[in-house]
mmCIF file of C-alpha atoms and ligand atoms in Angstrom:
data_model
loop_
_atom_site.group_PDB
_atom_site.id
_atom_site.type_symbol
_atom_site.label_atom_id
_atom_site.label_comp_id
_atom_site.label_asym_id
_atom_site.label_seq_id
_atom_site.Cartn_x
_atom_site.Cartn_y
_atom_site.Cartn_z
ATOM 1 C CA MET A 29 -31.808 -24.459 -64.722
ATOM 2 C CA LEU A 30 -33.330 -26.652 -61.992
ATOM 3 C CA LEU A 31 -31.014 -25.336 -59.225
ATOM 4 C CA GLU A 32 -27.168 -23.437 -59.688
ATOM 5 C CA VAL A 33 -25.007 -23.281 -56.716
ATOM 6 C CA ASN A 34 -23.248 -20.445 -57.240
ATOM 7 C CA ASN A 35 -19.561 -19.859 -55.841
ATOM 8 C CA VAL A 36 -20.683 -21.226 -52.410
ATOM 9 C CA THR A 37 -18.426 -20.991 -49.917
ATOM 10 C CA LYS A 38 -19.321 -22.106 -45.840
ATOM 11 C CA GLN A 39 -16.384 -22.306 -43.387
ATOM 12 C CA TYR A 40 -16.361 -22.768 -39.976
ATOM 13 C CA ASP A 41 -14.118 -21.149 -37.187
ATOM 14 C CA ILE A 42 -13.407 -23.872 -34.633
ATOM 15 C CA ASP A 43 -10.910 -22.785 -31.909
ATOM 16 C CA GLY A 44 -10.172 -19.873 -34.118
ATOM 17 C CA GLN A 45 -8.935 -22.030 -36.862
ATOM 18 C CA ILE A 46 -10.312 -21.207 -40.303
ATOM 19 C CA LEU A 47 -12.119 -24.816 -41.196
ATOM 20 C CA LYS A 48 -13.737 -24.540 -45.073
ATOM 21 C CA ALA A 49 -16.672 -27.240 -45.408
ATOM 22 C CA VAL A 50 -17.264 -26.697 -48.471
ATOM 23 C CA ASP A 51 -15.021 -24.690 -50.464
ATOM 24 C CA ALA A 52 -16.462 -22.166 -53.485
ATOM 25 C CA VAL A 53 -18.446 -25.433 -54.860
ATOM 26 C CA SER A 54 -20.245 -24.752 -57.860
ATOM 27 C CA LEU A 55 -22.704 -27.434 -60.065
ATOM 28 C CA THR A 56 -26.271 -26.953 -60.626
ATOM 29 C CA ALA A 57 -28.739 -29.636 -61.647
ATOM 30 C CA ASP A 58 -31.473 -29.644 -64.203
ATOM 31 C CA LYS A 59 -34.814 -31.431 -63.734
ATOM 32 C CA ALA A 60 -35.257 -34.853 -64.044
ATOM 33 C CA GLU A 61 -31.166 -35.288 -63.347
ATOM 34 C CA MET A 62 -30.085 -37.203 -60.883
ATOM 35 C CA LEU A 63 -25.963 -36.664 -59.130
ATOM 36 C CA SER A 64 -24.326 -38.581 -56.507
ATOM 37 C CA VAL A 65 -22.002 -37.064 -54.321
ATOM 38 C CA VAL A 66 -18.932 -39.197 -53.423
ATOM 39 C CA GLY A 67 -16.402 -38.558 -50.664
ATOM 40 C CA HIS A 68 -14.299 -39.514 -47.869
ATOM 41 C CA SER A 69 -16.423 -38.749 -44.275
ATOM 42 C CA GLY A 70 -15.436 -34.916 -42.924
ATOM 43 C CA SER A 71 -15.128 -34.007 -46.974
ATOM 44 C CA GLY A 72 -18.417 -31.530 -47.098
ATOM 45 C CA LYS A 73 -21.070 -34.015 -48.352
ATOM 46 C CA THR A 74 -23.646 -33.335 -45.818
ATOM 47 C CA THR A 75 -23.112 -29.053 -45.466
ATOM 48 C CA LEU A 76 -23.340 -29.198 -49.193
ATOM 49 C CA LEU A 77 -26.148 -30.824 -49.189
ATOM 50 C CA SER A 78 -27.610 -28.571 -46.316
ATOM 51 C CA LEU A 79 -26.315 -25.377 -48.493
ATOM 52 C CA MET A 80 -28.775 -26.113 -51.588
ATOM 53 C CA GLY A 81 -31.070 -26.912 -48.962
ATOM 54 C CA GLY A 82 -31.005 -23.370 -47.931
ATOM 55 C CA LEU A 83 -30.915 -24.965 -44.218
ATOM 56 C CA THR A 84 -27.128 -23.274 -43.818
ATOM 57 C CA ARG A 85 -26.740 -19.692 -45.020
ATOM 58 C CA PRO A 86 -23.598 -19.687 -47.224
ATOM 59 C CA ASP A 87 -20.758 -17.799 -46.518
ATOM 60 C CA THR A 88 -20.397 -16.543 -49.920
ATOM 61 C CA GLY A 89 -21.771 -17.557 -53.475
ATOM 62 C CA THR A 90 -25.464 -17.831 -53.599
ATOM 63 C CA VAL A 91 -28.200 -20.638 -53.946
ATOM 64 C CA ILE A 92 -30.681 -20.688 -56.932
ATOM 65 C CA ILE A 93 -33.935 -23.021 -56.889
ATOM 66 C CA ASP A 94 -35.668 -22.622 -60.402
ATOM 67 C CA GLY A 95 -34.365 -18.897 -60.645
ATOM 68 C CA ILE A 96 -35.180 -18.183 -57.086
ATOM 69 C CA ASP A 97 -32.077 -16.862 -54.877
ATOM 70 C CA LEU A 98 -32.760 -18.887 -51.989
ATOM 71 C CA TRP A 99 -30.911 -16.067 -49.319
ATOM 72 C CA ALA A 100 -32.859 -13.065 -51.077
ATOM 73 C CA LEU A 101 -35.969 -14.502 -49.809
ATOM 74 C CA ARG A 102 -37.442 -13.566 -46.158
ATOM 75 C CA ASP A 103 -37.210 -16.707 -43.950
ATOM 76 C CA ASN A 104 -40.921 -17.625 -43.691
ATOM 77 C CA GLN A 105 -40.869 -17.412 -48.022
ATOM 78 C CA ARG A 106 -37.728 -20.055 -47.781
ATOM 79 C CA SER A 107 -39.092 -22.381 -45.312
ATOM 80 C CA GLU A 108 -42.079 -22.431 -47.807
ATOM 81 C CA LEU A 109 -40.280 -23.165 -50.646
ATOM 82 C CA ARG A 110 -38.604 -25.575 -48.850
ATOM 83 C CA ASN A 111 -41.459 -27.261 -48.002
ATOM 84 C CA ARG A 112 -42.807 -26.971 -51.433
ATOM 85 C CA ARG A 113 -40.483 -27.932 -53.851
ATOM 86 C CA MET A 114 -37.499 -29.663 -51.501
ATOM 87 C CA SER A 115 -37.264 -33.242 -48.881
ATOM 88 C CA PHE A 116 -34.787 -33.819 -47.176
ATOM 89 C CA ILE A 117 -34.083 -37.881 -46.319
ATOM 90 C CA TYR A 118 -30.801 -37.336 -44.090
ATOM 91 C CA GLN A 119 -28.491 -39.948 -43.094
ATOM 92 C CA PHE A 120 -30.398 -40.027 -39.899
ATOM 93 C CA SER A 121 -33.917 -39.913 -39.726
ATOM 94 C CA SER A 122 -35.504 -39.387 -37.142
ATOM 95 C CA LEU A 123 -39.720 -40.463 -36.931
ATOM 96 C CA ILE A 124 -41.672 -38.270 -34.310
ATOM 97 C CA PRO A 125 -41.789 -41.638 -31.525
ATOM 98 C CA THR A 126 -45.810 -40.545 -30.513
ATOM 99 C CA LEU A 127 -46.795 -40.932 -33.975
ATOM 100 C CA THR A 128 -47.988 -43.988 -36.123
ATOM 101 C CA ALA A 129 -45.876 -44.998 -39.534
ATOM 102 C CA ILE A 130 -48.760 -43.644 -41.863
ATOM 103 C CA GLU A 131 -49.347 -40.379 -39.675
ATOM 104 C CA ASN A 132 -45.475 -39.803 -39.961
ATOM 105 C CA ILE A 133 -45.689 -40.033 -43.640
ATOM 106 C CA ILE A 134 -48.712 -37.759 -43.548
ATOM 107 C CA LEU A 135 -46.417 -35.072 -41.275
ATOM 108 C CA PRO A 136 -45.764 -32.696 -43.728
ATOM 109 C CA THR A 137 -48.652 -32.179 -45.806
ATOM 110 C CA ALA A 138 -49.798 -30.513 -42.475
ATOM 111 C CA PHE A 139 -47.782 -27.789 -43.465
ATOM 112 C CA GLY A 140 -49.491 -26.987 -47.291
ATOM 113 C CA THR A 141 -52.135 -26.804 -48.707
ATOM 114 C CA PHE A 142 -52.249 -30.860 -50.275
ATOM 115 C CA GLY A 143 -55.789 -32.596 -51.211
ATOM 116 C CA ALA A 144 -57.439 -35.317 -49.160
ATOM 117 C CA ASP A 145 -56.113 -37.362 -51.534
ATOM 118 C CA ARG A 146 -52.579 -37.661 -48.703
ATOM 119 C CA GLU A 147 -54.201 -40.429 -46.920
ATOM 120 C CA GLU A 148 -53.892 -42.330 -49.847
ATOM 121 C CA TYR A 149 -50.366 -41.751 -51.441
ATOM 122 C CA ALA A 150 -49.276 -42.315 -48.168
ATOM 123 C CA LYS A 151 -50.131 -45.746 -48.698
ATOM 124 C CA GLU A 152 -48.985 -46.189 -51.527
ATOM 125 C CA LEU A 153 -45.783 -45.097 -50.748
ATOM 126 C CA LEU A 154 -46.013 -47.665 -47.816
ATOM 127 C CA GLY A 155 -46.240 -50.798 -49.926
ATOM 128 C CA ILE A 156 -43.709 -48.963 -52.301
ATOM 129 C CA VAL A 157 -40.968 -49.539 -49.534
ATOM 130 C CA GLY A 158 -42.325 -52.561 -48.644
ATOM 131 C CA LEU A 159 -44.321 -51.660 -45.238
ATOM 132 C CA ALA A 160 -47.838 -52.044 -46.518
ATOM 133 C CA ASP A 161 -48.761 -54.415 -43.106
ATOM 134 C CA LYS A 162 -47.055 -51.411 -40.224
ATOM 135 C CA ALA A 163 -49.072 -48.286 -41.252
ATOM 136 C CA ARG A 164 -50.076 -48.616 -37.626
ATOM 137 C CA ALA A 165 -46.814 -49.008 -36.004
ATOM 138 C CA TYR A 166 -44.846 -47.092 -33.946
ATOM 139 C CA PRO A 167 -41.282 -46.166 -34.529
ATOM 140 C CA SER A 168 -40.046 -47.963 -31.571
ATOM 141 C CA HIS A 169 -41.610 -51.670 -32.990
ATOM 142 C CA LEU A 170 -39.944 -51.083 -36.146
ATOM 143 C CA SER A 171 -36.194 -51.667 -36.811
ATOM 144 C CA GLY A 172 -33.673 -49.465 -37.882
ATOM 145 C CA GLY A 173 -34.265 -49.889 -41.465
ATOM 146 C CA GLN A 174 -37.702 -49.981 -41.163
ATOM 147 C CA GLN A 175 -37.628 -46.110 -39.810
ATOM 148 C CA ARG A 176 -35.536 -45.493 -42.544
ATOM 149 C CA ARG A 177 -37.956 -46.661 -45.093
ATOM 150 C CA ILE A 178 -40.697 -44.719 -43.088
ATOM 151 C CA ALA A 179 -38.707 -41.289 -43.142
ATOM 152 C CA ILE A 180 -37.456 -42.565 -47.138
ATOM 153 C CA ALA A 181 -41.558 -42.781 -47.587
ATOM 154 C CA ARG A 182 -41.912 -39.116 -46.434
ATOM 155 C CA ALA A 183 -40.057 -37.543 -48.207
ATOM 156 C CA PHE A 184 -41.835 -37.910 -51.181
ATOM 157 C CA ILE A 185 -45.307 -36.867 -49.623
ATOM 158 C CA ASN A 186 -45.792 -33.411 -50.574
ATOM 159 C CA ASP A 187 -44.293 -34.350 -54.237
ATOM 160 C CA PRO A 188 -41.213 -32.948 -53.864
ATOM 161 C CA GLU A 189 -39.197 -31.893 -57.540
ATOM 162 C CA ILE A 190 -35.677 -31.660 -55.620
ATOM 163 C CA VAL A 191 -34.711 -35.031 -53.036
ATOM 164 C CA LEU A 192 -31.684 -34.136 -51.613
ATOM 165 C CA ALA A 193 -30.971 -37.444 -50.295
ATOM 166 C CA ASP A 194 -27.889 -37.900 -47.661
ATOM 167 C CA GLU A 195 -26.529 -41.288 -47.266
ATOM 168 C CA PRO A 196 -29.722 -42.693 -47.775
ATOM 169 C CA THR A 197 -29.218 -46.249 -48.131
ATOM 170 C CA GLY A 198 -26.723 -46.407 -45.168
ATOM 171 C CA ASP A 199 -27.579 -48.604 -42.818
ATOM 172 C CA LEU A 200 -29.947 -50.637 -44.915
ATOM 173 C CA ASP A 201 -30.141 -54.379 -45.719
ATOM 174 C CA GLU A 202 -29.060 -55.094 -49.646
ATOM 175 C CA GLN A 203 -32.698 -56.110 -50.440
ATOM 176 C CA SER A 204 -34.165 -52.805 -48.560
ATOM 177 C CA GLU A 205 -31.929 -50.543 -50.211
ATOM 178 C CA ALA A 206 -32.113 -51.569 -53.719
ATOM 179 C CA GLU A 207 -35.786 -51.108 -53.152
ATOM 180 C CA ILE A 208 -35.349 -47.159 -52.110
ATOM 181 C CA ILE A 209 -32.618 -47.382 -55.470
ATOM 182 C CA ARG A 210 -35.719 -48.854 -57.343
ATOM 183 C CA LEU A 211 -38.090 -45.691 -55.215
ATOM 184 C CA PHE A 212 -35.727 -43.574 -56.627
ATOM 185 C CA HIS A 213 -35.572 -44.140 -59.923
ATOM 186 C CA ARG A 214 -39.381 -44.533 -60.376
ATOM 187 C CA MET A 215 -39.821 -40.972 -58.990
ATOM 188 C CA ASN A 216 -37.135 -39.596 -61.212
ATOM 189 C CA ARG A 217 -38.844 -41.580 -64.186
ATOM 190 C CA GLU A 218 -42.038 -41.368 -63.471
ATOM 191 C CA LYS A 219 -42.110 -37.818 -61.940
ATOM 192 C CA ALA A 220 -39.500 -36.001 -63.395
ATOM 193 C CA VAL A 221 -37.999 -35.859 -59.540
ATOM 194 C CA THR A 222 -34.557 -34.499 -59.078
ATOM 195 C CA PHE A 223 -31.891 -36.417 -57.193
ATOM 196 C CA ILE A 224 -28.409 -35.435 -55.103
ATOM 197 C CA ILE A 225 -27.644 -38.609 -53.766
ATOM 198 C CA VAL A 226 -24.547 -38.853 -51.386
ATOM 199 C CA THR A 227 -23.377 -42.330 -50.541
ATOM 200 C CA HIS A 228 -20.498 -44.634 -50.338
ATOM 201 C CA ASN A 229 -21.963 -47.499 -52.529
ATOM 202 C CA ARG A 230 -19.811 -47.531 -55.962
ATOM 203 C CA GLU A 231 -23.622 -49.114 -57.262
ATOM 204 C CA ILE A 232 -25.885 -46.652 -56.279
ATOM 205 C CA ALA A 233 -23.220 -43.795 -57.399
ATOM 206 C CA GLY A 234 -22.740 -45.661 -60.742
ATOM 207 C CA GLN A 235 -26.357 -45.609 -61.819
ATOM 208 C CA THR A 236 -26.775 -41.634 -61.658
ATOM 209 C CA ALA A 237 -25.706 -39.897 -64.574
ATOM 210 C CA ARG A 238 -23.588 -37.275 -63.291
ATOM 211 C CA GLN A 239 -20.930 -38.223 -60.132
ATOM 212 C CA LEU A 240 -19.632 -35.929 -58.085
ATOM 213 C CA ARG A 241 -16.181 -35.595 -55.840
ATOM 214 C CA MET A 242 -16.050 -33.658 -52.914
ATOM 215 C CA THR A 243 -12.614 -33.831 -51.623
ATOM 216 C CA ASN A 244 -11.626 -31.107 -48.587
ATOM 217 C CA GLY A 245 -14.970 -28.948 -49.433
ATOM 218 C CA VAL A 246 -14.015 -29.034 -52.892
ATOM 219 C CA LEU A 247 -15.962 -30.405 -55.578
ATOM 220 C CA GLY A 248 -14.346 -31.651 -58.782
ATOM 221 C CA SER A 249 -16.420 -34.813 -61.311
ATOM 222 C CA SER A 250 -15.670 -38.304 -60.787
ATOM 223 C CA GLY A 251 -17.908 -39.289 -64.135
ATOM 224 C CA VAL A 252 -20.456 -38.324 -65.981
ATOM 225 C CA ASN A 253 -22.344 -41.774 -67.238
ATOM 226 C CA SER A 254 -23.205 -40.301 -70.785
ATOM 227 C CA SER A 255 -25.488 -43.292 -71.632
ATOM 228 C CA LEU A 256 -27.812 -42.331 -68.247
ATOM 229 C CA MET A 257 -27.505 -38.113 -69.531
ATOM 230 C CA LYS A 258 -30.976 -37.085 -70.465
ATOM 231 C CA LYS A 259 -30.869 -35.958 -74.197
HETATM 232 P P1 ADP B 323 -19.191 -34.969 -44.518
HETATM 233 O O1 ADP B 323 -20.952 -34.622 -44.138
HETATM 234 O O2 ADP B 323 -18.283 -35.391 -45.780
HETATM 235 O O3 ADP B 323 -18.776 -35.680 -43.581
HETATM 236 P P2 ADP B 323 -19.760 -32.724 -43.695
HETATM 237 O O4 ADP B 323 -20.091 -31.697 -43.990
HETATM 238 O O5 ADP B 323 -20.177 -33.500 -42.022
HETATM 239 O O6 ADP B 323 -18.851 -34.182 -44.150
HETATM 240 O O7 ADP B 323 -18.215 -31.738 -42.563
HETATM 241 C C1 ADP B 323 -17.440 -31.119 -43.160
HETATM 242 C C2 ADP B 323 -16.475 -30.588 -41.942
HETATM 243 O O8 ADP B 323 -17.285 -29.775 -41.614
HETATM 244 C C3 ADP B 323 -15.676 -31.507 -41.336
HETATM 245 O O9 ADP B 323 -14.806 -31.157 -40.798
HETATM 246 C C4 ADP B 323 -17.192 -31.209 -40.019
HETATM 247 O O10 ADP B 323 -16.075 -31.523 -38.770
HETATM 248 C C5 ADP B 323 -17.350 -29.698 -39.942
HETATM 249 N N1 ADP B 323 -18.219 -29.393 -39.745
HETATM 250 C C6 ADP B 323 -19.388 -29.102 -40.111
HETATM 251 N N2 ADP B 323 -20.401 -28.914 -39.658
HETATM 252 C C7 ADP B 323 -20.150 -28.289 -38.930
HETATM 253 C C8 ADP B 323 -20.446 -27.032 -36.998
HETATM 254 N N3 ADP B 323 -21.655 -26.914 -37.152
HETATM 255 N N4 ADP B 323 -19.208 -26.503 -36.854
HETATM 256 C C9 ADP B 323 -17.894 -26.956 -36.818
HETATM 257 N N5 ADP B 323 -17.961 -28.323 -37.988
HETATM 258 C C10 ADP B 323 -18.269 -28.148 -38.575
HETATM 259 MG MG1 MG B 324 -22.259 -36.680 -43.771
#
């Protein structure tokens, strides 16, 4: 099993009131699985992704990546594992304003050992997200949707095994959204990338093998597409 979340709880103390943002959640994802998570605002979706990615420490429970307990690692080991194997697409993605589009995409490779082919790959990714002509553009000269597509391209530069995407197409027009979803499915098919996608979009959720629903911090299943399940 690539990802195991075991009975994980994360609570916040807000002026003495305990809020269980994620409440005893368990789930697993295999290599090359695609899951979607739906749920109302405030139901704990972002907190859950952050727990899965080892950015938030659970109060109780464990998060295991390919047999490794994330919180049994030292901080630098956990960062290393995250950088090598996972990628986040944040709800509010941010690019570095002083770097061009292509430089932003390549940036994550600075923290690891990656070959010189990365610049070529960055260009390829830029093409896949439909912005081949924007390589040298700075974020301030790009629309919100274009910046978002750059951030999505950046998420693939390190060849992640797991992509955690938080409403990745929230502010995109329909056509860009369709392209991003095609990109996700292509990465899933060709590179066996595992996706956990938080989304409000029923169509996107409908294209994943499993759909999960968060309700007040509790995770439930909301559907299985048996036709999309891996054998
Ligand atoms: P969603 O992504 O589904 O909208 P979140 O995971 O962002 O939900 O938030 C779940 C709940 O936890 C919300 O009630 C939110 O206000 C609360 N919450 C999230 N992060 C924090 C934090 N750092 N401190 C206090 N409360 C938080
Ligand atoms: Mg959220």
